[in-house]
Coordinates of N, CA and C and ligand atoms in Angstrom, one line a residue:
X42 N 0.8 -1.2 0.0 CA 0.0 0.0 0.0 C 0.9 1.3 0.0
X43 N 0.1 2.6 -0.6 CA 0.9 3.5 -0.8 C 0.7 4.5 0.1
X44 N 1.7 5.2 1.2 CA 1.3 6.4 1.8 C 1.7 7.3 1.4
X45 N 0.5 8.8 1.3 CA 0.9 9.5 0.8 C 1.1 11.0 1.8
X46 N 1.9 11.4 2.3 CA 2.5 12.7 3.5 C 2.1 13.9 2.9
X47 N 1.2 14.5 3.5 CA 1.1 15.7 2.1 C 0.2 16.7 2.7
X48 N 0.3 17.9 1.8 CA -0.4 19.0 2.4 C -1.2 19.2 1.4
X49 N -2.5 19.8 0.9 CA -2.8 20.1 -0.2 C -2.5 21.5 -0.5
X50 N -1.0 21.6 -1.4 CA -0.3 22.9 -1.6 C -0.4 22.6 -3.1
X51 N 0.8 23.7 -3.9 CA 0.8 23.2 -5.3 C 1.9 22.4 -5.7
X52 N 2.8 22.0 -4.6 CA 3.6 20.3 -4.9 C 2.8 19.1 -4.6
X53 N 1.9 19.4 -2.9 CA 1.1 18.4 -2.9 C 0.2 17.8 -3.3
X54 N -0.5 18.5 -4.4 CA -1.5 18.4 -5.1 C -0.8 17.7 -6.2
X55 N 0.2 17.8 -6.9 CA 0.6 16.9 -7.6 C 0.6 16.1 -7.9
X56 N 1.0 14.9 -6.7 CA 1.0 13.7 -5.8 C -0.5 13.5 -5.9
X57 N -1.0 13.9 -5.3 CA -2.7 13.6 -4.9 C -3.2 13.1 -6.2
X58 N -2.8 14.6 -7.1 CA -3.8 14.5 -8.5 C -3.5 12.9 -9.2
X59 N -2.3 12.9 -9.5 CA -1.8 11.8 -10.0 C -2.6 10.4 -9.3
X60 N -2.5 10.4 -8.1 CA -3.3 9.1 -7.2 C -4.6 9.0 -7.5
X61 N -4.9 9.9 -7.7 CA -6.6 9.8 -7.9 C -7.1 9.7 -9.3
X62 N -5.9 10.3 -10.4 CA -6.0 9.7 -11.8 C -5.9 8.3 -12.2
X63 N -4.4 7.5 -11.4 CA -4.0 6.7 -11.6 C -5.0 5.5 -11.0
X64 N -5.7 5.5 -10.0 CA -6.9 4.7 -9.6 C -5.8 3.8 -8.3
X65 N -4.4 4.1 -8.4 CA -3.5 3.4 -7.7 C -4.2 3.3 -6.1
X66 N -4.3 1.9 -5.2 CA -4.5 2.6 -3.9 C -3.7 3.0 -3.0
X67 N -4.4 4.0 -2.2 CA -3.4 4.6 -1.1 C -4.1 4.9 0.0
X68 N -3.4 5.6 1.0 CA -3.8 6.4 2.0 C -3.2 7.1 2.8
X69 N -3.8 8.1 3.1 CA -3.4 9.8 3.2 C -2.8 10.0 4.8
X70 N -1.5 10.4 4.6 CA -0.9 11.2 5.9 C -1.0 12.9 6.5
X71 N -1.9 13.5 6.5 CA -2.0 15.3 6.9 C -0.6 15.2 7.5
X72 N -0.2 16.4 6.4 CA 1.2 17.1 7.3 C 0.9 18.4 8.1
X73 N 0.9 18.4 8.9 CA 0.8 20.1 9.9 C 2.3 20.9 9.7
X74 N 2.3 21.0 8.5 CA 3.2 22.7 7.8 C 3.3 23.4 9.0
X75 N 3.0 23.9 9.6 CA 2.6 25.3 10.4 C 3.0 24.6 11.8
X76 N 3.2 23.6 12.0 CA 3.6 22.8 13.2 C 5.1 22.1 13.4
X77 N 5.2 22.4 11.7 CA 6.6 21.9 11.2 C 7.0 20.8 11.7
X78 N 6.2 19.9 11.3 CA 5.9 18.5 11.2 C 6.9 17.8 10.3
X79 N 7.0 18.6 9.1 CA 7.7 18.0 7.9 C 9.3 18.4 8.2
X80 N 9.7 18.7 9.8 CA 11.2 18.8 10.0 C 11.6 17.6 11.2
X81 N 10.6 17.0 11.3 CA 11.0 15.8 12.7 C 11.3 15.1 11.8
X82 N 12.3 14.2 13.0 CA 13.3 13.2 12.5 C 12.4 11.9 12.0
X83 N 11.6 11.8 12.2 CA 10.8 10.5 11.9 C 10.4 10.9 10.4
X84 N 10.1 11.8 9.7 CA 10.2 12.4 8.5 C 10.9 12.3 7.6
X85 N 12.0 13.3 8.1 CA 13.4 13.7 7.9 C 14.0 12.3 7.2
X86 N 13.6 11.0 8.2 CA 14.0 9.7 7.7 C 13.4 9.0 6.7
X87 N 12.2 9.6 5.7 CA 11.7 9.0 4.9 C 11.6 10.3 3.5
X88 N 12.1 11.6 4.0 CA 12.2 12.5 2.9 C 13.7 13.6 3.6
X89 N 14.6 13.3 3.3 CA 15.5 14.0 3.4 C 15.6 15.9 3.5
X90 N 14.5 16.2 2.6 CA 14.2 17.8 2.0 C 13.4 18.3 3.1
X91 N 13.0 17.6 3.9 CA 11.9 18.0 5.2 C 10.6 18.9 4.5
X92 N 10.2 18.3 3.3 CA 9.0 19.4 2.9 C 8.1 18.2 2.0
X93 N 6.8 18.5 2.0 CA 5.5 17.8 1.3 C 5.8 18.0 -0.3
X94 N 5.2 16.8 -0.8 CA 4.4 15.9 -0.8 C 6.1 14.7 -0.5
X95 N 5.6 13.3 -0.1 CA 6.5 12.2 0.0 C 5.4 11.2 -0.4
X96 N 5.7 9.9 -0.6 CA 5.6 8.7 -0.4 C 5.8 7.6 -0.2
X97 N 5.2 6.5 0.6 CA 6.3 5.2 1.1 C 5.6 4.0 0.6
X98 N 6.0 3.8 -0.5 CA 5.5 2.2 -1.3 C 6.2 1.1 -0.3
X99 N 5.2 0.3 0.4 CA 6.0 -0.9 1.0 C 5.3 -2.1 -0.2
X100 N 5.0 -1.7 -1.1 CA 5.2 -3.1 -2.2 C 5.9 -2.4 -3.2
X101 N 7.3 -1.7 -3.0 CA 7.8 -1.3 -4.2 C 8.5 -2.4 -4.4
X102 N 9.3 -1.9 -5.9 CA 10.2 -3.2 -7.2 C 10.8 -4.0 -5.9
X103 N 10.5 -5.1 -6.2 CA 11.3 -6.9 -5.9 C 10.3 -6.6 -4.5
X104 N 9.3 -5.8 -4.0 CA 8.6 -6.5 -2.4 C 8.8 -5.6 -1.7
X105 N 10.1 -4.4 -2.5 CA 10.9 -3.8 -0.6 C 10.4 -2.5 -0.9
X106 N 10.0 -1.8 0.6 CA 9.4 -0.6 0.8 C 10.4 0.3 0.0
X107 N 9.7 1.4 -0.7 CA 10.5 2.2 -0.9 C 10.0 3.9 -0.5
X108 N 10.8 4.8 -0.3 CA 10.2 6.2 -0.4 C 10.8 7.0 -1.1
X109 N 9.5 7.8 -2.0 CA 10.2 8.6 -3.2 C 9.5 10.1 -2.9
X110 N 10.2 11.2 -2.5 CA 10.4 12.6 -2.3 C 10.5 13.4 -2.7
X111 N 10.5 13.6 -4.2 CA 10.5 14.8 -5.1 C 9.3 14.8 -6.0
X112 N 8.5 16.0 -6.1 CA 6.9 15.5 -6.4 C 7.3 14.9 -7.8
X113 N 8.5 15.7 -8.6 CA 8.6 14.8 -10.3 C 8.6 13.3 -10.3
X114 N 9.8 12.8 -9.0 CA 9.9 11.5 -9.4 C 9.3 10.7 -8.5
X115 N 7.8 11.6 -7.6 CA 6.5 10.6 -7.3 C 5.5 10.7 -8.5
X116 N 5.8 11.5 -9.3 CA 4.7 11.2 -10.3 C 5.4 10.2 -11.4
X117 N 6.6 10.1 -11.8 CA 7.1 9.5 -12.2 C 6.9 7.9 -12.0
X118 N 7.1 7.8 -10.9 CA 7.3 6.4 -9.9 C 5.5 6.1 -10.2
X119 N 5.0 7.0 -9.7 CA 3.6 6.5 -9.6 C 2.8 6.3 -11.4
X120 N 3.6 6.4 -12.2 CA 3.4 6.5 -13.7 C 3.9 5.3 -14.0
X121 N 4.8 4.7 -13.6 CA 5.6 3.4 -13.9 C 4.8 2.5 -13.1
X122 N 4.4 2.5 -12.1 CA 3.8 1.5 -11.3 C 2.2 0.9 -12.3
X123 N 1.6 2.5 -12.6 CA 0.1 2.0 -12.7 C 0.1 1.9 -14.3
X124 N 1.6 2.3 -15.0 CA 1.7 2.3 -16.0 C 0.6 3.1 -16.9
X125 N 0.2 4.1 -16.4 CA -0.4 5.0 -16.8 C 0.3 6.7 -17.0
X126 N -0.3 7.2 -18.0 CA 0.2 8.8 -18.1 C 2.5 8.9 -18.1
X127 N 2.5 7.9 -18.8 CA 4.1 8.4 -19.3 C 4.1 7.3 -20.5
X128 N 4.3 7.7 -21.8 CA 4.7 6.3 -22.6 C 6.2 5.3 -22.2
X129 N 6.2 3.9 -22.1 CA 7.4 3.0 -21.5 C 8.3 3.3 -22.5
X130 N 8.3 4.0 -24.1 CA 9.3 4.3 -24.8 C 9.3 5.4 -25.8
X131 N 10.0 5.2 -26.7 CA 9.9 6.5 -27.9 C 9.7 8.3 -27.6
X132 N 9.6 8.6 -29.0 CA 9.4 10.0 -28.5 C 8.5 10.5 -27.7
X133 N 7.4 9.7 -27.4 CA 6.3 10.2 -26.9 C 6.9 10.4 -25.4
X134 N 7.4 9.6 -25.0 CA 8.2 9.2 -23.8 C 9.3 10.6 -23.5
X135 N 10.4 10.9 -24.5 CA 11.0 11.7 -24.3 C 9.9 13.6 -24.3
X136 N 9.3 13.4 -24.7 CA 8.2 15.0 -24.9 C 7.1 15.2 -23.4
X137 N 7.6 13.7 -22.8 CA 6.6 13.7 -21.5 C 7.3 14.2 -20.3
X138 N 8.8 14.0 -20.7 CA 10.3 13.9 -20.0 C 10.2 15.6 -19.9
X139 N 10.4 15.8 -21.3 CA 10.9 17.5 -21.4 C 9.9 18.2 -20.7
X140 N 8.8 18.3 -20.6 CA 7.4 18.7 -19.6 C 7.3 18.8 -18.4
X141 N 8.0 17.5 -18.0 CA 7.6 17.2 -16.6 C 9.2 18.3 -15.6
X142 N 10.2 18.0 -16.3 CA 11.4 18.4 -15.9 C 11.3 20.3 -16.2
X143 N 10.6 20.8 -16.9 CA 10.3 21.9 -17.4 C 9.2 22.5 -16.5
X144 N 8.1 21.5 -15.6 CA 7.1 22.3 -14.6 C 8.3 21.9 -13.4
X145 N 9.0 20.9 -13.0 CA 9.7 20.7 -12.0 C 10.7 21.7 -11.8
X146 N 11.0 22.1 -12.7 CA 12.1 23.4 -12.4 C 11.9 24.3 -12.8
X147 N 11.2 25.1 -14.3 CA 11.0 26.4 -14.4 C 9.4 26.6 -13.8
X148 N 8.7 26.0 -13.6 CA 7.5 26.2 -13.5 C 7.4 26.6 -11.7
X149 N 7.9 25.0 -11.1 CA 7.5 24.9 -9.8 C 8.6 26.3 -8.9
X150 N 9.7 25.9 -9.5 CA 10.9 27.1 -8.7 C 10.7 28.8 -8.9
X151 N 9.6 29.2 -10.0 CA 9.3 30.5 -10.3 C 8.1 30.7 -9.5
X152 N 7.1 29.6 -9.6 CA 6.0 29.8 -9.0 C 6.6 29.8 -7.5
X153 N 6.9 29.4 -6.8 CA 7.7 29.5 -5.8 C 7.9 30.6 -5.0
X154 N 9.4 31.4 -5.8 CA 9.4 33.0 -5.6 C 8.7 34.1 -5.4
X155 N 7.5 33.5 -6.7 CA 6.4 34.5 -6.8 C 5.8 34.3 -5.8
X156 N 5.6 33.7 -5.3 CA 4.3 33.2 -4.0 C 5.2 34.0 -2.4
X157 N 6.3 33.6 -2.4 CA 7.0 34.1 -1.0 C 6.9 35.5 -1.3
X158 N 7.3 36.6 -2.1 CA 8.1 37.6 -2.3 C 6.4 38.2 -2.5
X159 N 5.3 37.5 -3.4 CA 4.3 38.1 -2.5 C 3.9 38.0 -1.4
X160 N 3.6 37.2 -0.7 CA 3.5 37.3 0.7 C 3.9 38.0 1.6
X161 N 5.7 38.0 1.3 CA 6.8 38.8 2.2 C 6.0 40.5 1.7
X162 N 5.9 40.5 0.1 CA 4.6 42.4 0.2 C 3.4 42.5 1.3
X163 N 2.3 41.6 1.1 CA 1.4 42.2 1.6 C 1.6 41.5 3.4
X164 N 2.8 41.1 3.9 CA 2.7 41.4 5.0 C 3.8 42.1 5.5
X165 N 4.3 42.9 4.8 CA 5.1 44.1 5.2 C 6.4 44.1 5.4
X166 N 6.8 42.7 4.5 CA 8.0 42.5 4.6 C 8.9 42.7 2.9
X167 N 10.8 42.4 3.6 CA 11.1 42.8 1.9 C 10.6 41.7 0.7
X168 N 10.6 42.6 0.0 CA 10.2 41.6 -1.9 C 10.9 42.5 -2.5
X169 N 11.9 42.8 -2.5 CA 12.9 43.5 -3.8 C 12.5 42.8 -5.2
X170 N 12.7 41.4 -4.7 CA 12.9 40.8 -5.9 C 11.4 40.7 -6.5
X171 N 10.4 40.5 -6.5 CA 8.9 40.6 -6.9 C 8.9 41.0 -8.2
X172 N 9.6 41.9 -8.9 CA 8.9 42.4 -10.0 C 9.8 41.5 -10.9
X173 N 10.9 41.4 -10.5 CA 11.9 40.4 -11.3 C 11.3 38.7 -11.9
X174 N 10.4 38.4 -10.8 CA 9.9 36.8 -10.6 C 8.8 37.1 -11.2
X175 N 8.3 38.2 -11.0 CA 6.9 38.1 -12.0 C 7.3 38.3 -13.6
X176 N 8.3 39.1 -13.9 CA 9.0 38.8 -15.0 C 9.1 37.4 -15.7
X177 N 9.9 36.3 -14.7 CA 10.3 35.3 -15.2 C 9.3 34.6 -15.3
X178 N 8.3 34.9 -14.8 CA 7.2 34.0 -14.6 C 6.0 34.6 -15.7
X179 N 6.1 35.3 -16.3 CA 5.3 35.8 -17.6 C 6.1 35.2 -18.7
X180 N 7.4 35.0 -18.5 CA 8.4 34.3 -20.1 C 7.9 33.0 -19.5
X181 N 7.9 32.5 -18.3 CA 7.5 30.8 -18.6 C 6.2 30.2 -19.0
X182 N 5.4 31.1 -18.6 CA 3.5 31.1 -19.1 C 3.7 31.3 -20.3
X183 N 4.7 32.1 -21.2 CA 5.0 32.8 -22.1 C 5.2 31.1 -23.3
X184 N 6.2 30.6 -22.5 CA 6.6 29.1 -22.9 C 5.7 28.2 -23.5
X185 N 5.0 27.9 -21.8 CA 3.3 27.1 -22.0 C 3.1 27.2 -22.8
X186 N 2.6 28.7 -23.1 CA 1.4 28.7 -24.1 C 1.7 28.5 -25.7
X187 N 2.9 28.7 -25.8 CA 3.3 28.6 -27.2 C 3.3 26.9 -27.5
X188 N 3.7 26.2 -26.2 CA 4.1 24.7 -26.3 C 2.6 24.0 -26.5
X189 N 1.6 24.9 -26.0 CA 0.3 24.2 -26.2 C -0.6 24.7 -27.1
X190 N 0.0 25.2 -27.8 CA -0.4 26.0 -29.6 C -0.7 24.6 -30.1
X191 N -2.4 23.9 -30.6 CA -2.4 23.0 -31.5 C -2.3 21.6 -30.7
X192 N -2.4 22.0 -29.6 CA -2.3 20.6 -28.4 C -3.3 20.7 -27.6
X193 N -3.8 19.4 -26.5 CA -4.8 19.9 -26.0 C -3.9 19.8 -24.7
X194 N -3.1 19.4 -24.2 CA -1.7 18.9 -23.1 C -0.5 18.7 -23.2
X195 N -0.2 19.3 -22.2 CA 1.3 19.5 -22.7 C 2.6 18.5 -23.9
X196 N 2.1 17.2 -23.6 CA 3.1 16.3 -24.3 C 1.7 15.9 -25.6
X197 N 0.8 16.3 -25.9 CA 0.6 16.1 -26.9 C -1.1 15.2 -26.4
X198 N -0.8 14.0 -25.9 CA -1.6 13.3 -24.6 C -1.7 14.2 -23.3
X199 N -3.1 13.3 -22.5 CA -2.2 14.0 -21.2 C -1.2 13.0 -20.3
X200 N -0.5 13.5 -19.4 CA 0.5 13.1 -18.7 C 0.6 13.9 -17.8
X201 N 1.8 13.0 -16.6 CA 2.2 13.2 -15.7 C 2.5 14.8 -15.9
X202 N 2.8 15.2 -17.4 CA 3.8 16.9 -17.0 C 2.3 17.4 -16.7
X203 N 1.3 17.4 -17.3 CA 0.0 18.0 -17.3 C 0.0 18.0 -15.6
X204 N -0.3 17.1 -15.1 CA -0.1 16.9 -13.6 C 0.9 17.9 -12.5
X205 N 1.7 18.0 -13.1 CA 3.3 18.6 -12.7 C 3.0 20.1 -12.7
X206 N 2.7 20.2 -13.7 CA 2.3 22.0 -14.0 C 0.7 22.1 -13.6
X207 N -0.2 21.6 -13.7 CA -1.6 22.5 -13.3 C -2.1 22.7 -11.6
X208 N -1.1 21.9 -10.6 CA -1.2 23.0 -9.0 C -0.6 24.2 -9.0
X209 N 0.5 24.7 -9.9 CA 0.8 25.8 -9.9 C 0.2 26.9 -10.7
X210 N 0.1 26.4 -11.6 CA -0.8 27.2 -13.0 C -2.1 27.8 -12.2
X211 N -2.4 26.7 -11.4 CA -4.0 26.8 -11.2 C -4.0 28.1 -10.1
X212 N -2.7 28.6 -9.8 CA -2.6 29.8 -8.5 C -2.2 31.1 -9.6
X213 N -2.2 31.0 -10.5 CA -2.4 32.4 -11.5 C -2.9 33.7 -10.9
X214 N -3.7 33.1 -10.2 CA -4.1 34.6 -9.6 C -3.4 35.3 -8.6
X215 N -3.2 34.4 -7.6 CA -1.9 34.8 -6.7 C -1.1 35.3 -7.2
X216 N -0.7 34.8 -7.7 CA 0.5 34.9 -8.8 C 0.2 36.3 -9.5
X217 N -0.7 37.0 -9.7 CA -1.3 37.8 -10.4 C -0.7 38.0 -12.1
X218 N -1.3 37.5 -12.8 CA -0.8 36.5 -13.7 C -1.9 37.0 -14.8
X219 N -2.4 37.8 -15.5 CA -3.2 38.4 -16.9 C -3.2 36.9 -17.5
X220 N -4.3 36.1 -17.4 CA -4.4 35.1 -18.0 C -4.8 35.0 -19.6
X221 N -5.6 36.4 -19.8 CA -5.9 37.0 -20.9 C -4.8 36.4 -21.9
X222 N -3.9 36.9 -22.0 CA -2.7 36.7 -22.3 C -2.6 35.9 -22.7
X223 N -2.4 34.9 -22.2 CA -1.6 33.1 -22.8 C -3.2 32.2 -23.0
X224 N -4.1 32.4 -23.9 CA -4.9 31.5 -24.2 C -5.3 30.3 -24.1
X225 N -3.9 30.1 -24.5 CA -3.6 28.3 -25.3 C -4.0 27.8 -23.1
X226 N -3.1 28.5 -22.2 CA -2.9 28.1 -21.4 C -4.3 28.2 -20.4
X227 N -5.1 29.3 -20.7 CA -6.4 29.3 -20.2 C -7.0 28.1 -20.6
X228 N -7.3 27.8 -21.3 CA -7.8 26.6 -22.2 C -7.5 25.7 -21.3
X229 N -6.2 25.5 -21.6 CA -5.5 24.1 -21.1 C -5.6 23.7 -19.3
X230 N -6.1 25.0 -18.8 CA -6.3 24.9 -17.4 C -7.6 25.0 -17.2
X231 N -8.7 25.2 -18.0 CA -10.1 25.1 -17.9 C -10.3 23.5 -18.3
X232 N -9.7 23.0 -19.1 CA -9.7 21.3 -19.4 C -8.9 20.8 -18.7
X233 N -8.3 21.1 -17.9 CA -8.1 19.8 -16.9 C -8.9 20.3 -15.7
X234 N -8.9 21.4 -15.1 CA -9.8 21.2 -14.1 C -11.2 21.2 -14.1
X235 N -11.2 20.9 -14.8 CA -13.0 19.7 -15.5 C -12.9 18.3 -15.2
X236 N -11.2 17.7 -15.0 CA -11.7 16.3 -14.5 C -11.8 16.1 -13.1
X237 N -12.7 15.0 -13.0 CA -13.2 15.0 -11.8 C -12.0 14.3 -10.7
X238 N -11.3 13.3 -11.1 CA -10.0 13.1 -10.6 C -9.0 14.1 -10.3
X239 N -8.8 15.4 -10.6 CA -8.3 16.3 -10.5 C -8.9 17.5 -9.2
X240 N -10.5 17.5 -9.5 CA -10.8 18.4 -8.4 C -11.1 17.3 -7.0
X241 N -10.5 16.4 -7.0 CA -10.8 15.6 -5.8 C -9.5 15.7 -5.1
X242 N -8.6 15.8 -5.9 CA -6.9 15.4 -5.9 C -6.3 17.0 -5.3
X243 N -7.4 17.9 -5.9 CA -7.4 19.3 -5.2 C -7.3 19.4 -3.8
X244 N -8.5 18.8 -3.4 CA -8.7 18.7 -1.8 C -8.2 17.9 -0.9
X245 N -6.8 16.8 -1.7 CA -6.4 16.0 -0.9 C -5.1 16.1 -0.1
X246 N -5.0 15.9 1.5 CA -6.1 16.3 2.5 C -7.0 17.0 2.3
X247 N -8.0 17.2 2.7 CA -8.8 18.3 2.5 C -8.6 19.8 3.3
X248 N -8.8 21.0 2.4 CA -8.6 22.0 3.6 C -9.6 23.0 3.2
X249 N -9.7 23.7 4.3 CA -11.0 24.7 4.3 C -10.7 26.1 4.0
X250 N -9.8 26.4 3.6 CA -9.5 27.6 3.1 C -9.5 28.3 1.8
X251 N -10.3 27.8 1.1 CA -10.5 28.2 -0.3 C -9.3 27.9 -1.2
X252 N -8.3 27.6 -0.8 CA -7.4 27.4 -1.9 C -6.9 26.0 -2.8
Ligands
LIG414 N1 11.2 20.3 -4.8 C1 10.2 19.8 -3.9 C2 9.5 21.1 -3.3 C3 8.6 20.7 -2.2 C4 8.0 22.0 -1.5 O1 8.6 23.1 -1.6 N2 7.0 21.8 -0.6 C5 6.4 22.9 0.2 C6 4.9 22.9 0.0 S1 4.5 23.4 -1.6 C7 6.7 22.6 1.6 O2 6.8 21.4 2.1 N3 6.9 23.6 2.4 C8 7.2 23.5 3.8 C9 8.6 23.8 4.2 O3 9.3 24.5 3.4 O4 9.0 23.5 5.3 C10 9.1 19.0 -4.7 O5 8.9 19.3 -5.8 O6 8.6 18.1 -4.1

């Protein structure tokens, strides 16, 4: 069985979404973020990064428990298992690769910045950097939307990158993000949060704060 450690943030949602697409079973650990849960050693020992989403396969490859910590290569891992949402070869395979590594580091790491450096504004702290991240972060939506010109998802199908990119995508507005703008990517984020495995995978944990 699979456990899954998680907050419903836009890493942990990743994780979730994927579990609830994949039909894989599991069941859910609440992390208390704010309690800093995800820095005790009992953690610490099953995700080295001390931050959400994790999971601990005790029927991973040959029987032996395994734990995998980076939401790319839980969605990864969790794509090879149910053998769903990555192709096992060819190009299709490699265009799912360039996606997924593309929301895991320009996507997730911008969305990131932008989210602290706003926060650190409206609670009265520094954001020098703010206008710079919102920059980079209008050339990466900038990316999206060009890559989803004539596609209905990012690799062509959907996939794990589709997964990878739409908890963060889906915070555009925080982000304060002219969605006007990038169409292809409006679209592409009004069709996936139309599935119902997605808006479930939203709430997983569940939380009461609108987000
Ligand atoms: N590179 C990690 C980033 C994970 C991450 O930043 N998680 C945030 C929530 S979205 C977290 O756990 N924050 C709590 C903390 O920093 O202690 C991944 O993709 O899984």
């Amino acid at each position: 069985m699979i456990t899954l450690y998680s907050k419903a943030t836009s890493n942990g949602r990743k994780a979730s979404i994927m579990l609830e697409e994949s039909g894989l079973e599991y069941t859910v650990r609440p992390m208390a973020l704010e309690k800093k849960e995800q820095k005790e050693d009992w953690y610490l020992d099953i995700n080295p990064n001390g931050r959400v989403p994790c999971i601990v396969d005790d029927d991973g490859p040959g029987g032996e428990t395994v734990s995998v910590f980076e939401s790319g290569a839980i969605l990864q891992y969790l794509a090879e298992k149910s053998g769903k949402f990555l192709p096992k070869e060819g190009a299709a395979r490699i265009e799912v690769l360039n996606w997924l590594y593309f929301a895991a580091g320009h996507i997730t790491h911008t969305g990131l910045c932008v989210h602290w450096q706003v926060r650190n504004r409206d609670s009265g702290k520094e954001h020098a950097h703010l206008e710079m991240w919102q920059e980079e972060n209008n050339r990466v939506y900038g990316v999206l939307d060009r890559g989803l010109e004539g596609r209905e998802y990012l690799a062509g199908d959907l996939s794990i990158a589709d997964f990878a990119a739409y908890p963060w995508i889906y915070r555009y507005d925080m982000q304060e993000i002219d969605l006007e703008s990038y169409p292809n990517v409006r679209n592409w984020l009004a069709r996936i949060g139309d599935r119902p495995a997605v808006k479930r995978g939203l709430q997983i944990p569940p939380r009461d704060d609108g987000f």
